[in-house]
Every structure is written in C-alpha cells, then in structure tokens.
Short mmCIF file of C-alpha atoms in Angstrom, two decimals:
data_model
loop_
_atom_site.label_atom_id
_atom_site.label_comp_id
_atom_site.label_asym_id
_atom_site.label_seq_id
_atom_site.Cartn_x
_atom_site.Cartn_y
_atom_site.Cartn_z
CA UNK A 1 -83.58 71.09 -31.93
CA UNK A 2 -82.48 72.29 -28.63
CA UNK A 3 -84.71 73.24 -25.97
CA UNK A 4 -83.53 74.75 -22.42
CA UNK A 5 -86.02 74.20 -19.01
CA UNK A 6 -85.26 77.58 -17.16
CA UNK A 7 -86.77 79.34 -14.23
CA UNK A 8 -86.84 82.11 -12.09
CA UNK A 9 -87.51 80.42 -8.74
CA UNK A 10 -85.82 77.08 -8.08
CA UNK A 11 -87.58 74.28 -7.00
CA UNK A 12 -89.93 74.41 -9.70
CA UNK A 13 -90.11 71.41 -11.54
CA UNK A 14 -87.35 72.16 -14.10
CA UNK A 15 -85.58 68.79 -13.48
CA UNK A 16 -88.44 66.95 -12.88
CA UNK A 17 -90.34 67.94 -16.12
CA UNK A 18 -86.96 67.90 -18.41
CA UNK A 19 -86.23 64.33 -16.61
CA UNK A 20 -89.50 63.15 -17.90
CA UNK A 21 -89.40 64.33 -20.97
CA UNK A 22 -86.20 63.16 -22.18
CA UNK A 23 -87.27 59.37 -21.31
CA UNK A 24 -90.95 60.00 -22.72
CA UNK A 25 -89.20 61.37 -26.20
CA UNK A 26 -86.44 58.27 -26.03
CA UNK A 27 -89.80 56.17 -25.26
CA UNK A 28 -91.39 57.22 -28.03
CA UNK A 29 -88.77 56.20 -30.04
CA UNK A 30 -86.98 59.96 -31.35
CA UNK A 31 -83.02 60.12 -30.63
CA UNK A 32 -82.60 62.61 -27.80
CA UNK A 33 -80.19 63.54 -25.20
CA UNK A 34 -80.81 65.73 -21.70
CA UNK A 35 -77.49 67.90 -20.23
CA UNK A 36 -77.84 68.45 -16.79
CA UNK A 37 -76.14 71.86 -17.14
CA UNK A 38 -77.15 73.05 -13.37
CA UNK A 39 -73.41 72.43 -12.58
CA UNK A 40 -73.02 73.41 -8.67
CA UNK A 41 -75.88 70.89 -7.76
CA UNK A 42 -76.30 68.06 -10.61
CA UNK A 43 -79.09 66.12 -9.77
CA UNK A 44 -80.73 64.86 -13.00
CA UNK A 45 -79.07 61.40 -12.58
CA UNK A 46 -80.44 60.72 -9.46
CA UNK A 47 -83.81 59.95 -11.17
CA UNK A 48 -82.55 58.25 -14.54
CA UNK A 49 -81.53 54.53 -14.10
CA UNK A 50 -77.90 55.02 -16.32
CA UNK A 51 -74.76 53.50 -16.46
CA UNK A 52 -71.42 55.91 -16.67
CA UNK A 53 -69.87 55.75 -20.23
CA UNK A 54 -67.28 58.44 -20.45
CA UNK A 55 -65.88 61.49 -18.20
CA UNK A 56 -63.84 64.65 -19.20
CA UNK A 57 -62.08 66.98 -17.55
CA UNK A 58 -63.17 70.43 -17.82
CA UNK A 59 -60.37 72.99 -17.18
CA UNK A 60 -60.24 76.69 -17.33
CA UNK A 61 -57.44 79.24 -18.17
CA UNK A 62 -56.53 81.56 -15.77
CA UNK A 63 -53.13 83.21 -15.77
CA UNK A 64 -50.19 82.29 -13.49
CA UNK A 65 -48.02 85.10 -12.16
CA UNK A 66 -44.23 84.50 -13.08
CA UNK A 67 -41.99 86.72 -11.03
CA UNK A 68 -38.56 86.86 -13.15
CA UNK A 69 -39.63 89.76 -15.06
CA UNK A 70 -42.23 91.02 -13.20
CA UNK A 71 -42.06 94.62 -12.71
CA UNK A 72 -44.89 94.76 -10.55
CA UNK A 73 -46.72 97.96 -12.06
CA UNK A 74 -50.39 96.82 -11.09
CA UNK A 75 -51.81 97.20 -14.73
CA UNK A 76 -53.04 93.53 -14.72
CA UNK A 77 -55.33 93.95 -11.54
CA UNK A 78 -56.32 97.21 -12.52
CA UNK A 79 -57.48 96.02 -16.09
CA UNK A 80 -59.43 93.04 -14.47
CA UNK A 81 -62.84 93.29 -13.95
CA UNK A 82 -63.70 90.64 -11.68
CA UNK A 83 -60.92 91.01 -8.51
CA UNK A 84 -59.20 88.18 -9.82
CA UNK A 85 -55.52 89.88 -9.23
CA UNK A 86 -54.32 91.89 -6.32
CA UNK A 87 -50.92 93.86 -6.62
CA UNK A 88 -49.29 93.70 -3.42
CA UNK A 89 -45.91 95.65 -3.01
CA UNK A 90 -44.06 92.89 -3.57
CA UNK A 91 -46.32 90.21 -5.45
CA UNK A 92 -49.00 89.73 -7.93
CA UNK A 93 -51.89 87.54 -6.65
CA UNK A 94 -53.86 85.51 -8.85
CA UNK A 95 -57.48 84.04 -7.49
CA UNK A 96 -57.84 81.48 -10.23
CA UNK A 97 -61.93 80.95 -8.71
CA UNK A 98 -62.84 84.26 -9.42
CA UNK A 99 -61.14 84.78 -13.07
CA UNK A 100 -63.48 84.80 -15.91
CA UNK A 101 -60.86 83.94 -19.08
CA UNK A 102 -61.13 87.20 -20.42
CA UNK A 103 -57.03 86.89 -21.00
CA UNK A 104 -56.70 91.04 -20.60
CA UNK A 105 -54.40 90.87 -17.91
CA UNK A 106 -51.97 88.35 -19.88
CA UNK A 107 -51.97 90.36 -23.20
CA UNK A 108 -51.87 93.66 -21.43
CA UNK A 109 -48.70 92.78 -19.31
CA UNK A 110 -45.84 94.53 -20.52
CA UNK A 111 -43.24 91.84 -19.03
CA UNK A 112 -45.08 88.91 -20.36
CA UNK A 113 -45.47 87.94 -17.08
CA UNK A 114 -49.05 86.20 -16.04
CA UNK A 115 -48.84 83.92 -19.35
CA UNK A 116 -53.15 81.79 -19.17
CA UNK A 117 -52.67 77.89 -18.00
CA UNK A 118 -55.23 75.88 -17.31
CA UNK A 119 -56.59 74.28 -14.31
CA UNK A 120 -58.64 71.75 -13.50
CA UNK A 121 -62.78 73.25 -12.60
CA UNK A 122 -64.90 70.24 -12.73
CA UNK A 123 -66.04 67.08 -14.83
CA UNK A 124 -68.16 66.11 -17.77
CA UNK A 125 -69.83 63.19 -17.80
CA UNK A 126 -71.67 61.24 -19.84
CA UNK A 127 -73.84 58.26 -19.21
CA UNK A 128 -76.21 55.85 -21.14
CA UNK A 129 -79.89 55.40 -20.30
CA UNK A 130 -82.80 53.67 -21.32
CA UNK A 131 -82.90 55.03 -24.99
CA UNK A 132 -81.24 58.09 -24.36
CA UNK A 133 -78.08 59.74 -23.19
CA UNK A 134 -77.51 62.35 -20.43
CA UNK A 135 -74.35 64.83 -19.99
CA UNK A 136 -73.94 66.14 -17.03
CA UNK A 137 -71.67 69.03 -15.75
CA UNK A 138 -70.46 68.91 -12.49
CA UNK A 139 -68.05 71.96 -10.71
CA UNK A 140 -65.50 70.47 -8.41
CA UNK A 141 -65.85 71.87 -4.51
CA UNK A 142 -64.78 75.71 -4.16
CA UNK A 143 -64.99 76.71 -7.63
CA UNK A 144 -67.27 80.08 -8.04
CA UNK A 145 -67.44 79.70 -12.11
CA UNK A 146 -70.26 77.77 -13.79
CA UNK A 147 -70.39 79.64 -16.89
CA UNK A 148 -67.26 77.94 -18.25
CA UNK A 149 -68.66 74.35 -17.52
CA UNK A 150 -71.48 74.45 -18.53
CA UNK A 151 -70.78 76.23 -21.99
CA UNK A 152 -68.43 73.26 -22.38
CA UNK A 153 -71.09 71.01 -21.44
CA UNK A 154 -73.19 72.37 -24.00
CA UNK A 155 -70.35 72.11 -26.52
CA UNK A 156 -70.08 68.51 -25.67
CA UNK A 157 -73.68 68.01 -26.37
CA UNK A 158 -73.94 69.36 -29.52
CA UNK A 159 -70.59 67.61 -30.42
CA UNK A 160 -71.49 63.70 -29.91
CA UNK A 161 -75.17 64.34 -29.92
CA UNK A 162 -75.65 66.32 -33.44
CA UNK A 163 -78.51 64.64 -34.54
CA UNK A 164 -80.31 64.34 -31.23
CA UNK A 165 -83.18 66.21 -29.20
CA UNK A 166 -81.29 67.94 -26.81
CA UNK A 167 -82.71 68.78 -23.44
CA UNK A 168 -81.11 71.43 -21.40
CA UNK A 169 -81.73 71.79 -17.65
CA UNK A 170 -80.60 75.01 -16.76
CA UNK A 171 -80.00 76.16 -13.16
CA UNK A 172 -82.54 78.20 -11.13
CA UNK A 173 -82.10 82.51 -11.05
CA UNK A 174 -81.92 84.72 -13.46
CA UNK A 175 -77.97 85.06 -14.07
CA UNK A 176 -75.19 84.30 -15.74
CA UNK A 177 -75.44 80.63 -15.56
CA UNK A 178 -78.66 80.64 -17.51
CA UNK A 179 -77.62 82.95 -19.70
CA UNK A 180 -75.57 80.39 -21.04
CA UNK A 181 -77.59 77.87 -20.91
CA UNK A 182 -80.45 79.33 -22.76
CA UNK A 183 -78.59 81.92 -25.36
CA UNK A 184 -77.97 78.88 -28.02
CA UNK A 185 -81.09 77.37 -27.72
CA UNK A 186 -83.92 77.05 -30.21
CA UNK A 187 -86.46 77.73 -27.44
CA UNK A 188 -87.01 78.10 -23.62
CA UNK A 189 -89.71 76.54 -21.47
CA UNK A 190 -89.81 78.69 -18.37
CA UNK A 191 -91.51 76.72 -15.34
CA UNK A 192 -93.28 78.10 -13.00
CA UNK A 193 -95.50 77.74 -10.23
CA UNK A 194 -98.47 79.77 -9.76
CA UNK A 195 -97.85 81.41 -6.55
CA UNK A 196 -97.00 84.98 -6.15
CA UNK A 197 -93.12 84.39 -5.52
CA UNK A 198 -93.78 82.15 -8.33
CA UNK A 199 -94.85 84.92 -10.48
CA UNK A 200 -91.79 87.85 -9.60
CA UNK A 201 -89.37 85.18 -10.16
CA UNK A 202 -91.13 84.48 -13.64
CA UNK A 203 -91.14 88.31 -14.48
CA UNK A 204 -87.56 88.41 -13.77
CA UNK A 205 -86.97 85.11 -16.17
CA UNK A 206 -89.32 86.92 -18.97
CA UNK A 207 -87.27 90.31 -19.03
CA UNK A 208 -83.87 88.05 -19.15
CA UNK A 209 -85.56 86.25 -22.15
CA UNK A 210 -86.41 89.24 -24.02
CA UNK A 211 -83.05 91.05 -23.23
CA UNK A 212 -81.85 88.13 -24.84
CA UNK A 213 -84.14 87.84 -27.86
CA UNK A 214 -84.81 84.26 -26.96
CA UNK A 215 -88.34 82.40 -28.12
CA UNK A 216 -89.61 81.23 -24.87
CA UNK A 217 -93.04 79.61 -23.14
CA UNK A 218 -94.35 79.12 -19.84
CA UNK A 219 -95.38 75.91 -18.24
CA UNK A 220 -96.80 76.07 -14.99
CA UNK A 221 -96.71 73.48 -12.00
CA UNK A 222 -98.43 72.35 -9.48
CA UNK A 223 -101.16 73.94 -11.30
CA UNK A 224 -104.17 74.60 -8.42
CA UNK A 225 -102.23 76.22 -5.22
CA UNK A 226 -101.50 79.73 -5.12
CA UNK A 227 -103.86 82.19 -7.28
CA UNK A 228 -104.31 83.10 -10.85
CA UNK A 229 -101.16 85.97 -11.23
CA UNK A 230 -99.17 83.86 -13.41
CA UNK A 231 -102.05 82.99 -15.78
CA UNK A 232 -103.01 86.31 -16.05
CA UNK A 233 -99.60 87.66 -16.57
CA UNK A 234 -98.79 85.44 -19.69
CA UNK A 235 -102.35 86.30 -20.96
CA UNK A 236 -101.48 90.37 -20.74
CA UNK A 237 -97.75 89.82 -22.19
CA UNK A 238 -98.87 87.21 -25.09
CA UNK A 239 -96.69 84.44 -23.47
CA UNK A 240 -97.48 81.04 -24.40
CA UNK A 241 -98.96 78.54 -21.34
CA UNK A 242 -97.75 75.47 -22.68
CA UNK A 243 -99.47 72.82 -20.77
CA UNK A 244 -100.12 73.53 -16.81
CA UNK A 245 -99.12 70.48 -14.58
CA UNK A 246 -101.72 69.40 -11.62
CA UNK A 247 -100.62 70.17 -8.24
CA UNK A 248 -100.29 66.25 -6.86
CA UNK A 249 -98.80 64.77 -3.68
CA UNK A 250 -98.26 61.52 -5.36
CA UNK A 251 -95.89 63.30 -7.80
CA UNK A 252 -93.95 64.66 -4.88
CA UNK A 253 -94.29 61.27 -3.71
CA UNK A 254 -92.63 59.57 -6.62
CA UNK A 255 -90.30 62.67 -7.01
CA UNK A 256 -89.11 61.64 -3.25
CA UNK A 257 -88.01 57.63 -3.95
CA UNK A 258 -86.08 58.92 -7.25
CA UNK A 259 -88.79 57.43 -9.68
CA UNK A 260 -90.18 58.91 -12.97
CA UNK A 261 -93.48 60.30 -12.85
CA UNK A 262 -95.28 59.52 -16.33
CA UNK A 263 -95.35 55.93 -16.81
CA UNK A 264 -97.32 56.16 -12.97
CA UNK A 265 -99.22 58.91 -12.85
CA UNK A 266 -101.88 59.97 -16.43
CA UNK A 267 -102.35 63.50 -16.39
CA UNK A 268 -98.85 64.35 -16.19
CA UNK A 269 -98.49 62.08 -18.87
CA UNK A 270 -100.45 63.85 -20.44
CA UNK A 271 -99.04 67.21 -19.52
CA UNK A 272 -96.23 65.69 -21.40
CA UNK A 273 -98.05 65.19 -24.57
CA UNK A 274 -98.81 68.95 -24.31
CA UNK A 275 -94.76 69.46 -24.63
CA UNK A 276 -94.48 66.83 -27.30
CA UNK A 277 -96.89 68.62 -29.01
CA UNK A 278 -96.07 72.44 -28.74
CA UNK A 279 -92.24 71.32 -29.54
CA UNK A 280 -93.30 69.27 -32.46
CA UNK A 281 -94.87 72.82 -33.98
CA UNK A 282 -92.14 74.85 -33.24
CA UNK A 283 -90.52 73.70 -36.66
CA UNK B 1 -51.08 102.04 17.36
CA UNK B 2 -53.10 102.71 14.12
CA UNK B 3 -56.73 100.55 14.39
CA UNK B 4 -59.06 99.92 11.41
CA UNK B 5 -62.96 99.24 12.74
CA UNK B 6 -65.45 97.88 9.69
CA UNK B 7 -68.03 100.27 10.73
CA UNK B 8 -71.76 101.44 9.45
CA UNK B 9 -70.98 105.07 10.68
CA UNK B 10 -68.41 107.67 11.35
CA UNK B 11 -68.23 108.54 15.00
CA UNK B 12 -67.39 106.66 18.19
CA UNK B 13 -71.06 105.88 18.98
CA UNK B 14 -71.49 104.64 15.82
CA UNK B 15 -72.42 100.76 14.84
CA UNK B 16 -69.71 98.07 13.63
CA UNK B 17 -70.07 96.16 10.85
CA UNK B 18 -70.17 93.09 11.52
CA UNK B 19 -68.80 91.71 8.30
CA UNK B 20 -65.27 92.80 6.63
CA UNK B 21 -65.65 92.68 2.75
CA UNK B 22 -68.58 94.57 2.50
CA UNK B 23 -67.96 96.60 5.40
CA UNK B 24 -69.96 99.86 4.97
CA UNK B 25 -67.21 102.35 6.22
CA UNK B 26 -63.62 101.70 7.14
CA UNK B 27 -62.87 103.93 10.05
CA UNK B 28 -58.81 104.48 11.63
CA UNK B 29 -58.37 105.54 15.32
CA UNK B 30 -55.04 106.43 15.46
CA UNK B 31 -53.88 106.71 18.63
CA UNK B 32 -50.46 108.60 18.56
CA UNK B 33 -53.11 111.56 16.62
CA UNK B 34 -55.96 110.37 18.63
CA UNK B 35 -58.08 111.21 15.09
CA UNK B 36 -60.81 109.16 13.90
CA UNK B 37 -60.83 108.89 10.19
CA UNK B 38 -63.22 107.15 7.71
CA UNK B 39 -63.27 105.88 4.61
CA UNK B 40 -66.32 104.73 2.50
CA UNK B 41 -66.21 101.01 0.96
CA UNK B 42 -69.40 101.12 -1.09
CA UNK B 43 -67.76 100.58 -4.01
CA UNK B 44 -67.96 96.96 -3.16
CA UNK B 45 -71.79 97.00 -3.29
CA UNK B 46 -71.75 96.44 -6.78
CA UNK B 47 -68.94 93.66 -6.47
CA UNK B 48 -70.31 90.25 -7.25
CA UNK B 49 -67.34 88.67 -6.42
CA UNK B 50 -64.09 89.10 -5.02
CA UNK B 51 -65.17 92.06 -2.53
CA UNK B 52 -62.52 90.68 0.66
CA UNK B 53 -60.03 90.89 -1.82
CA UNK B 54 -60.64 94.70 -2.57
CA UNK B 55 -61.33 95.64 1.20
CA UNK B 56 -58.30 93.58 2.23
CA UNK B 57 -56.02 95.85 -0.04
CA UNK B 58 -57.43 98.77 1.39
CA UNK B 59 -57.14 97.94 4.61
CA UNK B 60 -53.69 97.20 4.07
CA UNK B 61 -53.03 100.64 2.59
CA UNK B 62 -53.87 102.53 5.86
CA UNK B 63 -50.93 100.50 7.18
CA UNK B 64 -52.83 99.79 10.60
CA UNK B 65 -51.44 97.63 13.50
CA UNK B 66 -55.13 95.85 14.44
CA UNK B 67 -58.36 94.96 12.69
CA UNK B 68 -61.46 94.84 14.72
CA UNK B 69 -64.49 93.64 13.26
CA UNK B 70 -67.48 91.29 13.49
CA UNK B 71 -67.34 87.58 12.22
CA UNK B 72 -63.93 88.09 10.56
CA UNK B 73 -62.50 87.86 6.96
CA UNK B 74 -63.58 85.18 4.49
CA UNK B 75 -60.35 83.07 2.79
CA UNK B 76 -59.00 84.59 0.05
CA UNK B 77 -59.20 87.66 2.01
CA UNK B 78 -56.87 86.31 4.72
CA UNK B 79 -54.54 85.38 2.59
CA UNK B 80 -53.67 88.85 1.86
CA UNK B 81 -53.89 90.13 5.41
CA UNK B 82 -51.09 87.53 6.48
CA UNK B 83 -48.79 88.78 3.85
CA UNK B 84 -48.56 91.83 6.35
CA UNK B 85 -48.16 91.91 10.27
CA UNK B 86 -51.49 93.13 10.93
CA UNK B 87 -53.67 91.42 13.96
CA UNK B 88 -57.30 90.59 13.43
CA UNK B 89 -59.61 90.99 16.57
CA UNK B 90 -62.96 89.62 16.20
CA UNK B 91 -66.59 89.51 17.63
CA UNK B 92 -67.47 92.97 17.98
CA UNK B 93 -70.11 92.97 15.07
CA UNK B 94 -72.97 94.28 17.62
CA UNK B 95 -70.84 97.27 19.57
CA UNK B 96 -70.23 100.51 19.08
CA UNK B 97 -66.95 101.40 17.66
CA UNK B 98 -66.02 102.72 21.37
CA UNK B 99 -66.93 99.49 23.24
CA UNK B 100 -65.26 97.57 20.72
CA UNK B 101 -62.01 99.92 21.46
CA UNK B 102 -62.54 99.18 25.10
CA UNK B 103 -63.43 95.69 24.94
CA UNK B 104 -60.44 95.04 22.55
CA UNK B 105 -58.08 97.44 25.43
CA UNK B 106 -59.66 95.19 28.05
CA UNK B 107 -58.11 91.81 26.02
CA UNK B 108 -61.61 90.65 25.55
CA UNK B 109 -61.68 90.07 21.70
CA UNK B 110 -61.16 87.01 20.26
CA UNK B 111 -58.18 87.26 17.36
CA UNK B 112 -58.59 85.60 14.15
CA UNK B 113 -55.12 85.45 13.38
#
C-alpha cells in the first residue's frame, strides 16, 4: 500500500498529518515507512526523533559536450526541449540544471559528440525511528530538477521497504514534482484548508488527479476558519472528506517546538483514526 | 554603435523592461542607421526554464555593442554574454527607452559587466 499526502496550497498540513500518521501506524504496531519526497525543502525529520542509518548519492545524466569531433551544427539544442544546450559559433553549451535526461541530444548527434555522464543532484537518506523508517530526498543547492530525486527516492522506498506502509509527502503545487510523487501511488489524500485560496488550490489538485486517473480524497484542516466552499465542492464532485481536522492553536503550538501532535492533543488523534480507518477499506 | 534595450514597446517613448530573459520586446538603436528596430521575445512566455539562455542567444545574434536594461541578466545567462564583447548597462528598468539612451550617453548607468 502506498499512499501520497498532496496539495494544492502549501502550508497545509501535508507534513504534519503524514508525520503523524506514520508514527501512529508504527505505534500501532503495522510495518510502515514515510519518504519525505518534498526534495527542495525536506522537513519531515525535523519532527521525528531518528537516528541516520544510510545515505546515497543521487546523480543525474546529462550530456557533456566533447569538442574533437564536434561539428557544431546546432541539432542538439534545437532537438532539446528544455534550453538545456546553446550553440554558440564556436561551442556547444551544456546547462546540466536545466536538462531533463531525455538523452535526444546524445543519440541525435551525428559526431557522437555530447555522450550522457552523470553528476552529482542531491542525497538520499535514510534514517531509523521509533518503529518506523523515513527516506528522505534532499536536492543539493542550485539544482532546478526534483523530478529525478524524488522518483529515485520513491524507487528506494519501494526497494528496502517492500513490505511496508509507505507514506509519501509530496511537495506543495500542482506540477511536475507531484506528478511524480503521486502517479505510482495506490491513493492520494489531498489536504486542504477550508478557506477560499484553500479551495482554488484544491480545484487545481482535483483536475491534476483526474488528468492522471489517480483515486484520491480530501482531508481538510484547520477545520472551522474560512467558510464552507471546500465542503461543498467535494459534496457537488463526489470527492471523499476523509476526516476534517479542528482548527487548534495548541497544534500550531506543538507544530512550532518540533513535537508530534497525537499522543498530546485527542481529537486529532482521533482525526487520525479517521485515516486509519478510510485506508484500512481501501483494500 | 549598435544598442539592444529589453523593452515593453516599440518606440522611443516607450517603457523598458526591467528584466532581460523575459524581456517583452528586444529593440536595436543603431546609431550609424539611426533606425530603431524591434523584435518580439514572447516566445519565452511559455518557457519554464532556461528563458536567459534563449534571450541571451538572441541578443547575441543582433551583434550589438551595449545592453541596457533593468536589474540585469540572471547566471547562466551571463555566461553566454561574456563569451562575446558586449557591455551590459544596468538600472534603467523604470525609463523610457530615450532616457535610458541619454542617461546611458550621460555615463550614468551602472554596468554589469
């Protein structure tokens, strides 16, 4: 079973909820295992008491211009789609940040000459909780591609953690990043809050979902500020309200000194139980 | 002397544009011709990346002497200007394209390189 936390709007609750979760599952004694896949700005760790058991370097391929044969006929920036290469009169330039692996410039050189090496992007880690595991993905400084991390991430996961709940926190938005972190999952929880920036940024999730054919529900936080858009939104579109967590200064309070919120505070405990619950009967 | 502007309009009254990779019009005084000439850059609207890349190799195609613009190019932009001799002036995001001419005659533009 894997099950990504997604939103539209950040600052939701998506790591605070998934977080939770994972320790409430390990708790309750089921093997489970939460990637922190929101690679430009991991923060999942801050809030889980683990130790660091293993890190990998994550690399990318991007191609490296060789000059002997070179005969500088443009083809390979012309055939790229993301501005990784600029012909200049006299030289290819490669932008290594901006390349997105697709190889087309390599296999389409005539001259053989931009053969794909890799180079370092970032780091996996993995440490070792309380009764669970986390993975987290983390982009080094100055590199513009998440996608590639965090499907490795996700490959990691699923590698050492086969048997295991996993737990994907996906990053905020509506783009390619969560797009990868939510197109191999069994199911989505999208979290919202019930505001009405809360609710465009939920529409905008929704229609990703759907492009995507992915099963997906809607949790909503800090349940009691804002008005009722979001409720009545999932009501017209048949979306699923999973549980709806109470709008709560001591959770923010908690949330603040890096503490987990359900073995303090009941009814998000119990907004937990609703999760237990609706995953248990996705089966 | 051949001078690009990053514009938002056509004509000497016209705006700049204050930013280079997304620059709405590229427009060449050239002052040997005295003709002002533009050229459109929305093409990199849709860019989601690597936009200063694109401009900077168009900008280079005009073959100009100086670049005046607003708050300058971003880094991998750069990189490709310095390959060729050009000058960047900047600071002139909120003039017309004539006071930045005048300003940049009267030495009063900072360069960027």
């Amino acid at each position: 079973m894997k099950i990504t936390f997604a939103s539209g709007k950040g600052g939701t609750g998506k790591t605070t909820i998934s977080t939770n979760l994972t320790s409430y599952l390990a708790r309750m004694g089921k093997s489970v295992v939460l990637a922190d896949l929101d690679v430009e700005e991991p923060n999942a760790a801050l809030f889980i008491k683990s130790t660091l058991k293993k890190t990998e370097i994550s690399n990318k391929m991007s191609p490296k211009w060789e000059e002997v044969d070179c005969a500088l006929c443009g083809k390979c920036a012309e055939v790229c789609n993301f501005n990784a290469i600029v012909a200049m009169p006299e030289e290819i330039l490669v932008f290594p940040e901006l390349c997105h692996s697709c190889y087309a410039c390599s296999e389409l050189c005539p001259t053989d000459s931009l053969p794909m090496t890799p180079s370092r992007i970032g780091e996996i880690k993995e440490f070792k909780a309380d009764g669970f595991s986390l993975v987290e993905g983390r982009l080094d400084l100055g590199q513009e591609m998440a996608v590639p991390l965090i499907a490795q991430t996700i490959e990691y996961t699923d590698k050492n953690f086969s048997d295991s709940i996993k737990i994907l926190d996906a990053p905020p938005g509506t783009s390619c990043p969560v797009i990868e972190a939510s197109r191999g999952s069994d199911f989505v929880i999208l979290i919202t809050e019930s505001t009405p920036f809360g609710l465009n940024d939920l529409k905008l999730a929704v229609e990703t979902m759907k492009v995507l054919k992915q099963k997906f529900g809607v949790i909503i936080n800090r349940y009691g500020i804002g008005n009722k858009g979001v409720q009545e939104y999932c009501r017209d579109e048949n979306i699923p309200i999973i549980t709806k967590v109470q709008n709560d200064k001591e959770v923010a309070k908690l949330y603040s000194k890096g503490e987990l919120i359900y073995p303090q505070i009941e009814h998000f405990k119990n907004s937990l139980d609703d999760i237990v619950k609706f995953i248990g009967g996705l089966k | 002397m051949k001078i690009v502007f990053t514009a938002k309009g056509d004509s000497w009254d016209s705006q700049m544009d204050a930013r280079f990779g997304r620059m709405e019009l590229l427009v060449t005084y050239d002052e040997a011709s005295q003709t002002l000439q533009a050229a459109t850059n929305s093409e990199t609207e849709s860019m989601e990346h690597g936009a200063g890349l694109q401009t900077a190799q168009k900008v280079l195609e005009l073959e100009p002497d100086v670049i005046i613009t607003g708050n300058g190019a971003g880094q991998k932009a750069l990189e490709i200007l310095k390959r060729s001799n050009v000058k960047m002036f900047v600071g002139a995001g909120d003039m017309t394209i004539k006071e930045a001419y005048e300003a940049f005659k009267a030495d009063k533009l900072k360069t960027q390189f």
